[in-house]
Short mmCIF file of C-alpha atoms in Angstrom, two decimals:
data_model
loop_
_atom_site.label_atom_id
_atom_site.label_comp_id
_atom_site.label_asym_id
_atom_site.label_seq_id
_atom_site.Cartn_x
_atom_site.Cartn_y
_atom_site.Cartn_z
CA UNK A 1 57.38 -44.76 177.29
CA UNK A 2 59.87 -46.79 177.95
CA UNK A 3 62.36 -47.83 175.57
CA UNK A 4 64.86 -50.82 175.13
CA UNK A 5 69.00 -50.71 175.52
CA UNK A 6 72.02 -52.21 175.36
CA UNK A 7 71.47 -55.76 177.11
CA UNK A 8 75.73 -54.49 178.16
CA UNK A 9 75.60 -52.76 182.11
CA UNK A 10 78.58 -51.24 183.56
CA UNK A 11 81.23 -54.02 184.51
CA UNK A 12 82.53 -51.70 187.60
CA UNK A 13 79.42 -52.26 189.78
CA UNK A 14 78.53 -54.90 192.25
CA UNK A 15 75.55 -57.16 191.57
CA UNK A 16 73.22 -57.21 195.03
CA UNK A 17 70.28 -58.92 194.46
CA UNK A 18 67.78 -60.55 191.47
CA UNK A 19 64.26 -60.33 191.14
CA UNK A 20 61.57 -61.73 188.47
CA UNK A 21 58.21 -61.18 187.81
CA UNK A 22 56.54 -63.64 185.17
CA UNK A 23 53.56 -64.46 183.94
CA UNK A 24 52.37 -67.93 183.61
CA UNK A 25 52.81 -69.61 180.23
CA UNK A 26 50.49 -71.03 178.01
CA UNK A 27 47.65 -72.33 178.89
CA UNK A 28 43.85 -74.56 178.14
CA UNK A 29 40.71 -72.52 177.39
CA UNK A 30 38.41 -71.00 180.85
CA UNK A 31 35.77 -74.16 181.15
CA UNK A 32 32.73 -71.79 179.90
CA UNK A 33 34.32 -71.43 176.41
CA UNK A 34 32.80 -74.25 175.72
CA UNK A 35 29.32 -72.88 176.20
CA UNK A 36 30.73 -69.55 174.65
CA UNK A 37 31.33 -71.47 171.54
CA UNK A 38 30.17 -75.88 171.36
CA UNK A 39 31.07 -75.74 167.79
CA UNK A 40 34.76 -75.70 168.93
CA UNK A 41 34.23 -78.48 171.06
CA UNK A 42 36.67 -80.41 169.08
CA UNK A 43 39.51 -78.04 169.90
CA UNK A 44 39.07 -78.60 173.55
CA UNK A 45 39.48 -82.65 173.49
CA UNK A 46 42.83 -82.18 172.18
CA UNK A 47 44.12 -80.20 174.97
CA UNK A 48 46.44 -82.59 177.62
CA UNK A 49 45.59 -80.79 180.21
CA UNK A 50 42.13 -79.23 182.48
CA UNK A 51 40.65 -76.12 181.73
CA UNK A 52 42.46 -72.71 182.59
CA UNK A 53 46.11 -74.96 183.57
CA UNK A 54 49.15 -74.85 182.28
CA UNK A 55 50.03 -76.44 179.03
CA UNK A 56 52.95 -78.58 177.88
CA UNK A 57 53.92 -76.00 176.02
CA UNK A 58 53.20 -73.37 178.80
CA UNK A 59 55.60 -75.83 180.78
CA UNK A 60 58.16 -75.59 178.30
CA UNK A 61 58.01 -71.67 178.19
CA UNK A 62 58.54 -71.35 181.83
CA UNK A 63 61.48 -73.88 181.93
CA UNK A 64 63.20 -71.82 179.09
CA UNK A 65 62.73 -69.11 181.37
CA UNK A 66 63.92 -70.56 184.15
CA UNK A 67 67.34 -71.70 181.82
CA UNK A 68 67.69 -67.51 180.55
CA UNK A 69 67.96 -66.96 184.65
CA UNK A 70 70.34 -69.90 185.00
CA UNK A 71 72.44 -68.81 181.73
CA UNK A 72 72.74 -65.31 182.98
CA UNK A 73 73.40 -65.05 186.46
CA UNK A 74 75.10 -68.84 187.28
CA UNK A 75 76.89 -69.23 184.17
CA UNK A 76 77.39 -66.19 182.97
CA UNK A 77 77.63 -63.75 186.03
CA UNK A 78 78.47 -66.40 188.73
CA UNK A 79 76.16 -64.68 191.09
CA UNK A 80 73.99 -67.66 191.88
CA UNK A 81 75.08 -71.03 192.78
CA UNK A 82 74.86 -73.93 190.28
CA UNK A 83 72.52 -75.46 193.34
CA UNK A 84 69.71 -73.50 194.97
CA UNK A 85 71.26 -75.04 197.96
CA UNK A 86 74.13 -72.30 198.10
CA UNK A 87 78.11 -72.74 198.27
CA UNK A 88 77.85 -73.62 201.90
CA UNK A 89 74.46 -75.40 202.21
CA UNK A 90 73.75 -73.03 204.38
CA UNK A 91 70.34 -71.71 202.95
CA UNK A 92 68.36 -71.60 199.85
CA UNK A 93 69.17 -68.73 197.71
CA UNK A 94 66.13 -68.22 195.62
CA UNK A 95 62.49 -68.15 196.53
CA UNK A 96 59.53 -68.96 194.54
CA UNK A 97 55.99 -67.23 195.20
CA UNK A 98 53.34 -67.45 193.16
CA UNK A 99 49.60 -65.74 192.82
CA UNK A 100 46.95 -68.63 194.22
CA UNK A 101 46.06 -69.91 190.56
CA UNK A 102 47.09 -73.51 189.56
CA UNK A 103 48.55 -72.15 186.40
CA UNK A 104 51.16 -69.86 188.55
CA UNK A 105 52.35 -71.91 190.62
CA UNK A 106 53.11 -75.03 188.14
CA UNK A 107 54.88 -72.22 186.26
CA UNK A 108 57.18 -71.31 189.34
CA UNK A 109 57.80 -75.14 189.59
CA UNK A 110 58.56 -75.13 185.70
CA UNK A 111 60.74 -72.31 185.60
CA UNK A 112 62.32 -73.93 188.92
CA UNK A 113 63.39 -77.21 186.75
CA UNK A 114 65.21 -75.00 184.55
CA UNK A 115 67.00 -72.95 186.74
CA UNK A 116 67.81 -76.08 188.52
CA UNK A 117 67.73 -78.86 186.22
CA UNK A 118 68.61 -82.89 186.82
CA UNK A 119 72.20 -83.11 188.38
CA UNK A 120 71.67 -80.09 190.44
CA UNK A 121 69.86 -81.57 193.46
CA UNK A 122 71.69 -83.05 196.72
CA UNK A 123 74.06 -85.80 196.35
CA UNK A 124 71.95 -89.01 195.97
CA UNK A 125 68.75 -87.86 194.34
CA UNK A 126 69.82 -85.97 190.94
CA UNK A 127 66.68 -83.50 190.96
CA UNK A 128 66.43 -80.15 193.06
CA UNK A 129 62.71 -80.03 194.04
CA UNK A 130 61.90 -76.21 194.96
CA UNK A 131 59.13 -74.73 197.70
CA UNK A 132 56.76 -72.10 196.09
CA UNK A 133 55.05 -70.23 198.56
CA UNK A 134 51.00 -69.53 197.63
CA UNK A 135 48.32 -67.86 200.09
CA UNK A 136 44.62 -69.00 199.79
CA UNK A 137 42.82 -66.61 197.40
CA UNK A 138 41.18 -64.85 200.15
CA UNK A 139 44.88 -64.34 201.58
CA UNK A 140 46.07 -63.12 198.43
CA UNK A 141 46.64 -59.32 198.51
CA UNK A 142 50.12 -59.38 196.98
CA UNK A 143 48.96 -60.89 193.50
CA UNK A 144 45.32 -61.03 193.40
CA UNK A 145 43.23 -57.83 195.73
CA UNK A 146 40.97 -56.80 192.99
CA UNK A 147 39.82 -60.42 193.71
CA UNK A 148 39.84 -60.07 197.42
CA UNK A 149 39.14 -57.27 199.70
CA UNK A 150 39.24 -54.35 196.29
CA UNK A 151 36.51 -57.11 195.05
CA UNK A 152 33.96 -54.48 195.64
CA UNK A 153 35.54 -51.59 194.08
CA UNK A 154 36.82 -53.32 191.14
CA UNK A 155 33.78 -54.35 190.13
CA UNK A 156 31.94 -50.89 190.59
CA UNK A 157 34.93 -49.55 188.13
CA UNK A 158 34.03 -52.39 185.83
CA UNK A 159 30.40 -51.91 185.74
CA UNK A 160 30.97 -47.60 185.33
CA UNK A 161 33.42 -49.32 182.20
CA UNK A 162 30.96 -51.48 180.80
CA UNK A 163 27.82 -48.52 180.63
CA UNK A 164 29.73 -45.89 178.87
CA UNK A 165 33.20 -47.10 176.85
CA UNK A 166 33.01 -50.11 176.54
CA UNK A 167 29.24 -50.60 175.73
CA UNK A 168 30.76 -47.70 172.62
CA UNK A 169 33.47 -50.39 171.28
CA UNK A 170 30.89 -53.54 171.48
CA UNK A 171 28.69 -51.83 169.18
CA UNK A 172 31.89 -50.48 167.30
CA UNK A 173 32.41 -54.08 166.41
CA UNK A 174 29.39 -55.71 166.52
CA UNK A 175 29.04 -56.85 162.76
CA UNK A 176 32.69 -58.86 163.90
CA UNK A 177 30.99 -59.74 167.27
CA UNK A 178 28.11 -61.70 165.63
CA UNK A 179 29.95 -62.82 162.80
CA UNK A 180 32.06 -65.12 165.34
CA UNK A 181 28.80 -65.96 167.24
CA UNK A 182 27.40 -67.54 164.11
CA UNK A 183 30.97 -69.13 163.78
CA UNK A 184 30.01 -70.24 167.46
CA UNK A 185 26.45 -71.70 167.31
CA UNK A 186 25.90 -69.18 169.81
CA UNK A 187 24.21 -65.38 169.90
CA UNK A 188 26.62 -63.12 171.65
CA UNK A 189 24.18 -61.19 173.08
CA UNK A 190 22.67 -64.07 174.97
CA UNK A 191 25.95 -64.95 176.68
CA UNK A 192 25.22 -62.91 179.89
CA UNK A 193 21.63 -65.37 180.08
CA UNK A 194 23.59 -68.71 179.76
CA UNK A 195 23.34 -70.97 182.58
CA UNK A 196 27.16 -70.43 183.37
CA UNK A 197 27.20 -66.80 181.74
CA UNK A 198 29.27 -63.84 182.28
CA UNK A 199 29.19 -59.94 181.13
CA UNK A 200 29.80 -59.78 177.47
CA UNK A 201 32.77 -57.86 177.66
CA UNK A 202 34.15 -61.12 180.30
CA UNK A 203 32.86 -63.36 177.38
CA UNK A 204 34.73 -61.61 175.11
CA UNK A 205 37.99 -62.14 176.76
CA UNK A 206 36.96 -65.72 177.26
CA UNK A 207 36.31 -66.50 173.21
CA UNK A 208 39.43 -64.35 172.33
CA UNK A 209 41.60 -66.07 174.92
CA UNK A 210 40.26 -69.59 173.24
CA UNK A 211 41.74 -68.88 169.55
CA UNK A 212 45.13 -67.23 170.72
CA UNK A 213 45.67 -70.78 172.81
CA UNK A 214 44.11 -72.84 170.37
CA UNK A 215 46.81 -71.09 168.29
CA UNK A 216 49.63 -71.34 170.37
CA UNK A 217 48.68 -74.94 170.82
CA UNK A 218 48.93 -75.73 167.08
CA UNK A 219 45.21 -76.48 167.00
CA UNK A 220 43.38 -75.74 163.57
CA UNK A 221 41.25 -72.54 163.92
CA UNK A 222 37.58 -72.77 164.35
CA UNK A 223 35.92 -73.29 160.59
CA UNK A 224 35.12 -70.52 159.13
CA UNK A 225 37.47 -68.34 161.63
CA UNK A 226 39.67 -65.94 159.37
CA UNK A 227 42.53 -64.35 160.15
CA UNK A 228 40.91 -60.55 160.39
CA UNK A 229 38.27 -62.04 162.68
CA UNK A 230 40.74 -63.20 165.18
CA UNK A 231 42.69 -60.15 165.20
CA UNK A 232 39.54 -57.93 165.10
CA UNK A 233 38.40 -59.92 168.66
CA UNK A 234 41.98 -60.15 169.95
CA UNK A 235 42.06 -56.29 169.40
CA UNK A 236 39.14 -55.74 171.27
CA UNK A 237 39.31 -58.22 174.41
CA UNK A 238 42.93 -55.93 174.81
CA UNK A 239 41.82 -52.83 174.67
CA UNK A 240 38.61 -53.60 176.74
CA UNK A 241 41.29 -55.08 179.09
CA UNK A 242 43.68 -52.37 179.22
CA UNK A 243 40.70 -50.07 179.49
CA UNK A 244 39.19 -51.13 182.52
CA UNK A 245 41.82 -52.13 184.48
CA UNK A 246 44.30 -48.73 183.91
CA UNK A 247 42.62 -46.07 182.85
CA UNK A 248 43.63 -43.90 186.22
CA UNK A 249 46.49 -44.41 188.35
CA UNK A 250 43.60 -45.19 191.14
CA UNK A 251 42.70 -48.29 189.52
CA UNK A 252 46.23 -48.94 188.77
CA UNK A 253 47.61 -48.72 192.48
CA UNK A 254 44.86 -51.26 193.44
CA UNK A 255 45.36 -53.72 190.70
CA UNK A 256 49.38 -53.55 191.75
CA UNK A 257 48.01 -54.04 195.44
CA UNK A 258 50.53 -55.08 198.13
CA UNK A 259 53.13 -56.25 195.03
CA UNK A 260 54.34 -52.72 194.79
CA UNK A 261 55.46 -52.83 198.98
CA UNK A 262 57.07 -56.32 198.35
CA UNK A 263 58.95 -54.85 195.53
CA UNK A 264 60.03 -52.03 197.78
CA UNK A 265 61.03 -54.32 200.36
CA UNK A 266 62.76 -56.61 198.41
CA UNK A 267 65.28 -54.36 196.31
CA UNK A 268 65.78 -52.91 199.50
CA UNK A 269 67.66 -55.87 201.17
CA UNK A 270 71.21 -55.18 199.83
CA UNK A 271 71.18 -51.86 201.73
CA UNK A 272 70.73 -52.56 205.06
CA UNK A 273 73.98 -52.58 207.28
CA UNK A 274 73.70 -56.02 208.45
CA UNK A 275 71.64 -58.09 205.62
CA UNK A 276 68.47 -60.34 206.88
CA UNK A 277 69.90 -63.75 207.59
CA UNK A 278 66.67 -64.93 205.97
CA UNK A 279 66.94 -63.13 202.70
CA UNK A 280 67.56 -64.58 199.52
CA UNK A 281 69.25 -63.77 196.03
CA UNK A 282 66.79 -64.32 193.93
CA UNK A 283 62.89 -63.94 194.45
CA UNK A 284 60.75 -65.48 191.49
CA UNK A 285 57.33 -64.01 191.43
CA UNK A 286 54.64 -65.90 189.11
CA UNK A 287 51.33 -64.38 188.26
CA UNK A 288 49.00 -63.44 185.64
CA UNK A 289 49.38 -60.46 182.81
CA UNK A 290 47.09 -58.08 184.42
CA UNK A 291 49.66 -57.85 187.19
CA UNK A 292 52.54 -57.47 185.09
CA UNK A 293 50.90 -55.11 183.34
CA UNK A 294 49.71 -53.13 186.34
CA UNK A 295 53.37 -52.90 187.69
CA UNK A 296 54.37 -51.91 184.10
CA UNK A 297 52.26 -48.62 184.13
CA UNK A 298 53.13 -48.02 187.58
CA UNK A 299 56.82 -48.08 186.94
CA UNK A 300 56.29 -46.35 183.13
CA UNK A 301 57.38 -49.41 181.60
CA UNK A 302 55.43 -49.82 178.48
CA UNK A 303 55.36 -53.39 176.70
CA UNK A 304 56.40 -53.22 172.63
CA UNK A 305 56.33 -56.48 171.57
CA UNK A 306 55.88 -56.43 167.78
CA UNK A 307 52.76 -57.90 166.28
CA UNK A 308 51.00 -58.57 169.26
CA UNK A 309 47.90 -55.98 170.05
CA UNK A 310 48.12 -52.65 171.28
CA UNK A 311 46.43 -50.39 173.59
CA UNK A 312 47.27 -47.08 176.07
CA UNK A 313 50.43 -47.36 174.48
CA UNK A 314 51.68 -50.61 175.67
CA UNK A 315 51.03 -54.29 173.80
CA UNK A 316 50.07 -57.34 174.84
CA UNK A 317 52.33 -59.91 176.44
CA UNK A 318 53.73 -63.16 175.24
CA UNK A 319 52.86 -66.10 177.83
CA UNK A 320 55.89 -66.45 180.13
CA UNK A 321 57.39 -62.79 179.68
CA UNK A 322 59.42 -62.24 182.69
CA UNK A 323 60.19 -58.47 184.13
CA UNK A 324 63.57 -58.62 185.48
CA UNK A 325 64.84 -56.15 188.01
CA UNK A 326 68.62 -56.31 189.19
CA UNK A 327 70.14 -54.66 191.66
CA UNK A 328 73.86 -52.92 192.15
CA UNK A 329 76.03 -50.85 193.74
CA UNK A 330 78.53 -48.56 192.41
CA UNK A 331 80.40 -46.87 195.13
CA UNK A 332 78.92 -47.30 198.23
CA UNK A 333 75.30 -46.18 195.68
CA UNK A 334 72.47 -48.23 194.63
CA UNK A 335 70.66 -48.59 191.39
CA UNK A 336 68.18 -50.34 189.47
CA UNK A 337 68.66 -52.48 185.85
CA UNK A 338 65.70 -53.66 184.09
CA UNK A 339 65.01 -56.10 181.82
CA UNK A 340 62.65 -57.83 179.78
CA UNK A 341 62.75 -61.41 178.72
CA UNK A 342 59.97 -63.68 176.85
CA UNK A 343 60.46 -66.83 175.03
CA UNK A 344 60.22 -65.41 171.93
CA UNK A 345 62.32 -62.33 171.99
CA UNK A 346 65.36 -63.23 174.25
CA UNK A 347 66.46 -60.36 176.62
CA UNK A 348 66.75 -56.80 176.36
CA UNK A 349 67.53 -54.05 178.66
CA UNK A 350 65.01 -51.64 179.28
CA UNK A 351 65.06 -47.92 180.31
CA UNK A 352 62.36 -47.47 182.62
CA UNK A 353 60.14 -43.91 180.98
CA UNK A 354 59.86 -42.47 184.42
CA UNK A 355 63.32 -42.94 186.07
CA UNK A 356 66.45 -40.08 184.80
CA UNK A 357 68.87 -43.46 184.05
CA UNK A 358 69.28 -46.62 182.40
CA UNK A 359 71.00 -47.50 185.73
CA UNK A 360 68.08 -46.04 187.98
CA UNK A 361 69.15 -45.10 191.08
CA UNK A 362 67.41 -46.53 193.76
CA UNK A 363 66.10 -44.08 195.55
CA UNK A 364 64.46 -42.85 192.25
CA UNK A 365 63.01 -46.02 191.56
CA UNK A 366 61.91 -46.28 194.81
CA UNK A 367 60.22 -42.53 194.58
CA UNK A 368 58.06 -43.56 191.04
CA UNK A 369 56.17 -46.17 193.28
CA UNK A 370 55.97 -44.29 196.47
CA UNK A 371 55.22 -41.18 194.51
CA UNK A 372 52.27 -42.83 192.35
CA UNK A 373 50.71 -44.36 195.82
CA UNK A 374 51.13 -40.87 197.31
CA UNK A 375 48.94 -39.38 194.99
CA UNK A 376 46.39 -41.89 194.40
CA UNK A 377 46.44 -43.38 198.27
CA UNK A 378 46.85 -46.83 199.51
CA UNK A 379 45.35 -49.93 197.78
CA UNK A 380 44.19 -50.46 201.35
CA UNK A 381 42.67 -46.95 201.67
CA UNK A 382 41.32 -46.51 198.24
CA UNK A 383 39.35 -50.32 198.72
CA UNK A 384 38.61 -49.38 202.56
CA UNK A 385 40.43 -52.27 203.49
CA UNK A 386 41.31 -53.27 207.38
CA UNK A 387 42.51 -55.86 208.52
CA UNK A 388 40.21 -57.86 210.59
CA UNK A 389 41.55 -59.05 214.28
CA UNK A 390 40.35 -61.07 216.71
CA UNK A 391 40.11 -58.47 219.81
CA UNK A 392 37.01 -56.31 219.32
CA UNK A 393 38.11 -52.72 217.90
CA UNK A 394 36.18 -50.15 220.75
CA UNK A 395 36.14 -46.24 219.41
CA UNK A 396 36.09 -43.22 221.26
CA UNK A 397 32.53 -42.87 220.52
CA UNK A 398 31.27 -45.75 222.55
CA UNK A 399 33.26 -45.06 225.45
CA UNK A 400 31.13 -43.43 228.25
CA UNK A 401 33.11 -39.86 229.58
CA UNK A 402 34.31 -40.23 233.11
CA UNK A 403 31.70 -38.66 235.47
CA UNK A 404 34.74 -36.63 237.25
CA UNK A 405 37.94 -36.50 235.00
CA UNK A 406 39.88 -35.00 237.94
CA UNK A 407 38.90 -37.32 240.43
CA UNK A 408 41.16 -39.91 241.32
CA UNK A 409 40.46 -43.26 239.69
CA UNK A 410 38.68 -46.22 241.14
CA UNK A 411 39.71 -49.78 240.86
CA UNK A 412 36.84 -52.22 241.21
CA UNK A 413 36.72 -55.98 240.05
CA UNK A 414 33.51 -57.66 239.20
CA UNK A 415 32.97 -61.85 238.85
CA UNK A 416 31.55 -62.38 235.49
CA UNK A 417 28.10 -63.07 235.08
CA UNK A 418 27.11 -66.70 234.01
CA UNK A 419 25.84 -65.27 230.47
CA UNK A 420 29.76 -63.34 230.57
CA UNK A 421 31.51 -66.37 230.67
CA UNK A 422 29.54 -68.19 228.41
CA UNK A 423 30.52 -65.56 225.97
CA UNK A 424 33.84 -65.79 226.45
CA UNK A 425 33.92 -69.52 226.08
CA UNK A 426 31.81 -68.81 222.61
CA UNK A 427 34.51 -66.63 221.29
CA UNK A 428 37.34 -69.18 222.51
CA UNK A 429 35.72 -72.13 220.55
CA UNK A 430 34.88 -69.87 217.68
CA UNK A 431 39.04 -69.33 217.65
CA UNK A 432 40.16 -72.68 217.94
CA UNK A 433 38.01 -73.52 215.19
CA UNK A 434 39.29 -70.88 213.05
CA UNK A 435 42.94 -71.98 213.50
CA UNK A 436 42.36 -75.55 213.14
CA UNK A 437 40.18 -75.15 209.56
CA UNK A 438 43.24 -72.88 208.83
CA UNK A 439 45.55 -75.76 209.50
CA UNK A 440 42.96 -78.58 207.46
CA UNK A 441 43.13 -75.85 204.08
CA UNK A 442 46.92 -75.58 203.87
CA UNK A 443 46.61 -71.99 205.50
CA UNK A 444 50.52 -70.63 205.46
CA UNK A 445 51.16 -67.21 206.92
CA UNK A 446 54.16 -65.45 204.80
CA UNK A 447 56.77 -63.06 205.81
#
């Protein structure tokens, strides 16, 4: 597992490049807790904020976090300009992407007023507004293909999950399960049959979520909710998660998806001869825990934040917990510092279980990811994912064998037929309506 240091790194190396990875902060109940549980009702009318976004307090996490990045590499290691603008206005320095989810993206804009807060902007307008770069949810394989094209294979995982382990740890705690129903006004086992239902073990999740933000809101608990019960569902909504999500490195390459190539591509910037005149210092990455936690087990960097719940040896996450990764050079030679940051714990360095070094040379680092993928396949081959184009896709198979192959070949051109060219002009209409409802949605392609 992997094991915090020293936040102290070697003063005789070069930093290159900084990269983040956090998840959102905290946040209002999913909108079908209230059906999950009316007699909480109360609790959800004192939320400031929709369902499922970002609360001021989530706000205030990220823009702490957003400050630790400031305080450590403007202040303190003068490796970032005090304005994203750069020393020469020449380009930004630090880009902001976040998954497709509300909640991530006001987080990247949070975290962005605390890296850059008031005074910081160009002269005349004292705020430094930053662009955060989302895809459509359909887009999104970087943060979200379990949700896109893995949709199909996630879900045949879940289901396998939800017949055989954890149908075992419902009925493990099922005297806890409809102890909290009654709490409720609702029978658990009927939450699949609501009119807005869901799986149980989904549910589950969904009522657990509700008391740890009610909590972290300052709300008071749900009468009759004691202490044990909370921790007895929070226990089991984390291990159910943890469960189905990582149990093989298979699942876990897909849940990573195409995060674990932008990684790559990213901490490989500072070694290319001639630097991209489009990269950046700093990439901020916002998403939710399951990626973070995905990444973690594919880089052997288990989570031990005390009191929070435990499973496959890794705990739960604090709302905004950021994953740092820095990288140096030391003589001409590359290498890796991690970190881990969250509002409540400050920052500590972290050796990474499945590199040799607490300064992991690249190539290593670069070798855990590759290596994993290598031996569980692609995201994209283990979801039977390909990308879709517009030109039709003809295979040997449907291609007639020439009547002579030795014969010389024999040029002929034909007029298309009337029913040809309407075709054509099908397909052309069919395009330009494509790229203009691409254009209406806020479509943005991404580097």
């Amino acid at each position: 597992m992997s094991t915090p240091s020293s936040n102290t790194t070697t003063a005789d190396s070069e930093l290159r490049l900084v990269l983040s990875l956090t998840r959102h902060g905290s946040r209002a109940p999913n909108t079908i807790a209230k059906s999950l549980c009316p007699k909480n009702l109360g609790n959800f009318a004192k939320y400031h904020v929709p369902p499922e976004q970002l609360t001021e307090y989530g706000m205030e996490q990220l823009r702490r976090a957003g400050d630790h990045v400031r305080n450590e590499y403007v202040h303190k290691a003068k490796f970032l300009s005090p304005s994203i603008n750069g020393p020469d206005h020449f380009h930004f320095e630090s880009y902001f992407r976040a998954d497709s989810a509300d909640r991530c993206g006001q987080s990247a804009i949070a975290m962005g007023y605390g890296l850059y807060p008031d005074g910081t902007g160009p002269k005349g307008f004292e705020k430094q507004p930053i662009s955060v770069y989302m895809q459509l949810l359909k887009n999104e394989h970087e943060f979200a293909a379990p949700k896109g094209p893995c949709k199909a294979v996630n879900k045949a995982d879940i289901n396998l999950y939800q017949s055989t382990r954890g149908a075992e740890l419902i009925e493990q705690n099922r005297p806890m399960l409809e102890a909290i129903g009654k709490l409720c006004g609702v029978n658990v086992w009927d939450i699949p049959n609501l009119p807005d239902g869901e799986d149980i073990i989904t549910g589950i999740k969904d009522l657990a979520d509700m008391f740890t933000f009610d909590q972290q809101q300052g709300l008071a608990p749900l009468a009759g909710l004691t202490p044990e019960l909370q921790t007895q569902i929070e226990e089991l909504s984390f291990t159910h998660l943890m469960e189905r999500y990582y149990s093989t490195p298979r699942q876990v390459t897909y849940w990573v998806g195409g995060f674990a190539d932008l990684l790559l591509k990213n901490v490989h910037q500072p070694t290319r001869p001639t630097p991209d005149e489009g990269g950046f210092k700093y990439y901020s990455y916002h998403g939710h825990r399951e990626m973070l936690h995905g990444l973690g087990k594919m880089l052997g960097w288990d989570f031990q934040f005390k009191g929070l719940q435990t499973a496959l040896n890794t705990s739960s996450l604090h709302p905004g917990t950021t994953m740092l990764f820095e990288v140096r050079e030391r003589n001409a030679k590359f290498f890796v510092n991690t970190f881990l940051w969250s509002p409540q714990t400050g920052r500590d360095a972290v050796h990474l279980a499945k590199c040799s070094a607490l300064d992991c040379p690249l190539d290593e680092f670069a070798g855990i990811i590759t290596n994993h993928i290598a031996e569980t396949g692609t995201w994209q081959q283990i979801c039977n994912f390909e990308p879709t184009t517009f030109a039709p896709v003809v295979h040997p198979a449907t291609v007639a064998p020439a009547a002579n192959a030795s014969a010389a070949p024999q040029y002929t051109f034909r007029l298309p037929t009337f029913g040809g060219l309407l075709a054509v002009l099908a397909l052309l209409a069919m395009f330009v309506h494509r790229v203009v409802k691409r254009r209406d949605t806020g479509y943005k392609a991404l580097a």
